[in-house]
Amino acid sequence: MTANAFAKRLHEELLRRGVTLVAVTKNQTLARLTPLYDAGLRDFGENRVQELLEKRAAFPDDVRWHLVGHLQTNKVKAIAPFVHLVHSIDSEKVLAELNHQGVAYDRVIDFLLQLHVAEEETKYGLRDNELIQLSSADVLSKYPNVRLRGLMAMATNTDNEQQVRGEFAKAHGAYQAMRQRLGGYANAKVDTLSMGMSGDYELAIECGSNMLRIGSLLFGG
Ligand SMILES: *Cc1c(COP(=O)(O)O)cnc(C)c1O
């Protein structure tokens, strides 16, 4: 099966299951993105702002661009006019800047909070208490030009299925709690749980994910 046919089949199967496929195109040439676009995929994700800008310039406006990697405050302005969803907000500082640029460009920018659930030590992602604090109505009400849509999480890169399942379950629990807490709150619309990559996406769906970020599998390893 060609890469194009595989991507099309996966995309359509996921659509039927109510799951959005974000094709993570980092380190891929423009020529390798075209078959995905032709196969009907419209959600593309990058983890670096510079690459996002270059790829966006080469594709039609109907692509929805997702920023899935860590976002620095000084890079927010460049993506603010068009970004569809920022998956990786993990501080109030960068949230405040996203709101500031939302005001400047007269739009409301959708974002996810990144929750740290993996065993690996990384600087990125919020701890449980930080997540609760940052997703409180008190904090969100300061930022009317951004809208909280849910959570992003990355499991540990391991073959231990039980461990990955446990981490996804933790993210799903935090997501459900957030939905409940913010259910009646106008400045949030919590409906997106972004988890699952090439190696663990089936497990992620079982654990409640409704948005996958898949790279290598779409590009043949
Ligand atoms: C690279 C990347 C992915 C995709 O990973 P694959 O294993 O290639 O599917 C997903 N999310 C983030 C944040 C990434 O950086």
XYZ file of C-alpha atoms and ligand atoms in Angstrom:
236
model
C 0.000 0.000 0.000
C 1.339 3.463 -0.834
C 1.831 6.036 1.917
C -1.043 7.955 0.412
C -3.442 4.979 0.546
C -2.406 4.119 4.088
C -2.925 7.698 5.303
C -6.313 7.896 3.604
C -7.493 4.635 5.130
C -6.322 5.556 8.630
C -7.799 9.050 8.407
C -11.194 7.722 7.272
C -11.272 4.950 9.839
C -10.473 7.424 12.605
C -13.121 9.848 11.385
C -15.714 7.097 11.707
C -14.540 6.535 15.263
C -14.786 10.248 16.103
C -11.027 10.678 16.360
C -9.084 13.473 14.648
C -5.800 12.556 13.004
C -3.141 15.243 13.177
C -0.285 14.401 10.814
C 2.931 15.434 12.535
C 5.150 16.573 9.700
C 8.319 17.530 11.575
C 11.545 16.862 9.677
C 9.588 15.946 6.541
C 10.029 17.716 3.225
C 7.152 19.526 1.577
C 7.104 16.879 -1.139
C 6.248 14.243 1.454
C 3.315 16.265 2.772
C 1.587 16.623 -0.571
C 0.374 12.990 -0.725
C -1.211 13.418 2.709
C -3.012 16.533 1.573
C -4.146 14.733 -1.585
C -5.397 11.847 0.577
C -7.754 14.284 2.299
C -5.864 15.033 5.518
C -6.272 18.625 6.655
C -4.871 18.646 10.209
C -1.097 19.045 10.160
C 1.108 19.488 13.210
C 4.634 20.748 13.755
C 6.727 20.997 16.835
C 8.836 23.938 15.710
C 7.447 27.357 14.816
C 9.910 28.009 11.991
C 8.996 24.770 10.223
C 5.321 25.454 10.762
C 5.639 28.817 9.020
C 7.559 27.389 6.069
C 5.117 24.568 5.508
C 2.084 26.735 5.929
C 3.329 29.080 3.197
C 3.400 26.166 0.743
C -0.095 24.771 1.362
C -3.657 25.948 0.702
C -5.511 27.811 3.420
C -7.799 24.914 4.236
C -5.040 23.143 6.201
C -5.526 23.401 9.954
C -2.101 23.941 11.512
C -1.422 22.577 14.986
C 1.559 23.474 17.132
C 2.353 20.316 19.092
C 5.848 21.060 20.432
C 7.040 23.353 23.163
C 6.201 26.997 22.492
C 8.434 29.852 23.562
C 6.849 33.187 24.417
C 8.808 35.049 21.752
C 7.494 32.711 19.022
C 3.785 33.140 19.785
C 3.319 36.226 17.641
C 4.367 34.439 14.435
C 1.685 31.756 14.658
C -1.073 33.764 16.357
C -2.801 34.958 13.162
C -3.591 31.483 11.879
C -2.805 28.628 14.273
C -5.745 26.232 14.662
C -4.792 24.690 17.999
C -1.800 25.010 20.322
C -1.372 21.652 22.112
C 1.477 22.510 24.430
C 0.638 25.329 26.821
C 2.418 24.644 30.087
C 2.780 28.007 31.816
C 0.690 31.058 32.550
C 3.395 33.179 30.957
C 2.954 31.653 27.519
C -0.831 31.573 27.947
C -0.817 35.310 28.713
C 1.220 35.959 25.566
C -1.126 33.822 23.470
C -4.020 35.898 24.781
C -2.115 39.120 24.119
C -1.561 38.105 20.486
C -5.167 36.974 20.237
C -6.180 40.516 21.149
C -3.699 41.958 18.631
C -5.079 39.794 15.814
C -8.675 40.079 16.988
C -9.279 36.360 17.348
C -9.837 33.762 20.025
C -7.064 31.161 19.905
C -7.825 27.576 20.931
C -5.338 25.762 23.139
C -4.735 22.603 25.153
C -2.848 22.355 28.405
C -0.011 19.834 28.327
C -0.082 17.457 31.273
C 3.061 15.621 32.311
C 2.193 11.957 32.835
C 5.317 10.149 31.609
C 7.978 8.700 33.811
C 10.707 10.413 31.808
C 12.018 13.599 33.311
C 11.284 16.448 30.959
C 10.930 20.125 31.551
C 7.686 20.194 29.608
C 4.174 19.612 30.833
C 2.217 20.622 33.900
C 2.052 18.673 37.129
C -1.455 17.867 38.452
C -1.653 20.794 40.852
C -0.353 23.220 38.223
C -2.951 21.951 35.763
C -5.767 22.571 38.202
C -4.500 26.026 38.999
C -4.042 27.055 35.350
C -7.438 25.712 34.294
C -9.361 27.497 37.035
C -12.039 29.981 36.064
C -10.097 32.621 38.037
C -7.101 32.310 35.747
C -8.984 31.730 32.494
C -11.214 34.757 33.031
C -8.138 36.982 32.706
C -7.611 35.744 29.146
C -10.722 36.210 26.987
C -8.847 35.872 23.669
C -7.865 32.255 24.264
C -10.154 29.284 24.744
C -9.289 26.104 26.604
C -10.237 23.003 24.584
C -8.717 20.262 26.711
C -5.529 18.368 27.382
C -2.474 17.008 25.610
C -0.351 14.242 27.084
C 2.531 12.038 26.007
C 3.142 8.626 27.534
C 6.538 7.188 28.363
C 8.325 5.698 25.365
C 8.304 2.066 26.520
C 7.081 -1.387 25.476
C 5.433 -1.795 28.870
C 1.768 -1.614 27.907
C 0.538 -1.506 31.487
C 2.606 1.557 32.168
C 1.433 3.387 29.050
C -2.154 2.443 29.839
C -1.756 3.816 33.354
C -0.393 7.107 32.069
C -3.145 7.490 29.482
C -5.744 6.663 32.130
C -4.328 9.365 34.330
C -4.569 11.920 31.511
C -8.123 10.817 30.752
C -9.085 11.214 34.407
C -7.652 14.733 34.501
C -9.496 15.538 31.265
C -12.830 14.295 32.602
C -12.363 16.252 35.817
C -11.591 19.369 33.802
C -14.721 18.885 31.688
C -16.813 18.680 34.829
C -15.206 21.637 36.508
C -15.525 23.906 33.471
C -18.795 22.530 32.109
C -20.758 25.730 32.613
C -17.912 28.101 31.981
C -18.331 30.235 28.853
C -14.658 30.847 28.091
C -13.766 27.175 27.718
C -15.044 24.351 25.549
C -13.376 21.233 26.835
C -13.833 18.582 24.155
C -10.344 17.507 23.076
C -7.987 14.931 24.530
C -4.825 14.853 22.397
C -2.872 11.703 23.126
C -1.469 8.845 21.085
C 1.430 8.725 18.634
C 2.653 6.167 16.079
C 3.548 3.520 18.647
C 0.662 3.817 21.080
C -2.339 5.262 19.294
C -4.645 2.231 19.556
C -4.096 2.150 23.292
C -4.686 5.899 23.473
C -8.065 5.564 21.742
C -9.044 2.771 24.128
C -8.181 5.131 26.960
C -10.417 7.913 25.638
C -8.274 9.927 23.248
C -10.083 11.777 20.471
C -7.077 13.378 18.796
C -3.938 11.560 17.670
C -0.615 13.120 16.718
C 1.020 10.722 14.291
C 4.295 11.207 12.460
C 6.591 8.317 11.598
C 3.818 5.803 10.878
C 2.452 8.039 8.104
C 5.867 8.540 6.568
C 6.949 4.936 6.654
C 9.172 4.936 9.732
C 7.055 13.882 16.877
C 5.876 14.101 17.699
C 4.740 13.293 17.547
C 4.655 12.148 16.552
O 5.488 11.114 16.932
P 5.551 9.748 16.067
O 6.097 8.768 17.035
O 6.482 10.044 14.934
O 4.201 9.424 15.620
C 3.639 13.562 18.344
N 3.637 14.561 19.244
C 4.705 15.352 19.420
C 4.636 16.439 20.432
C 5.856 15.162 18.660
O 6.908 15.952 18.838
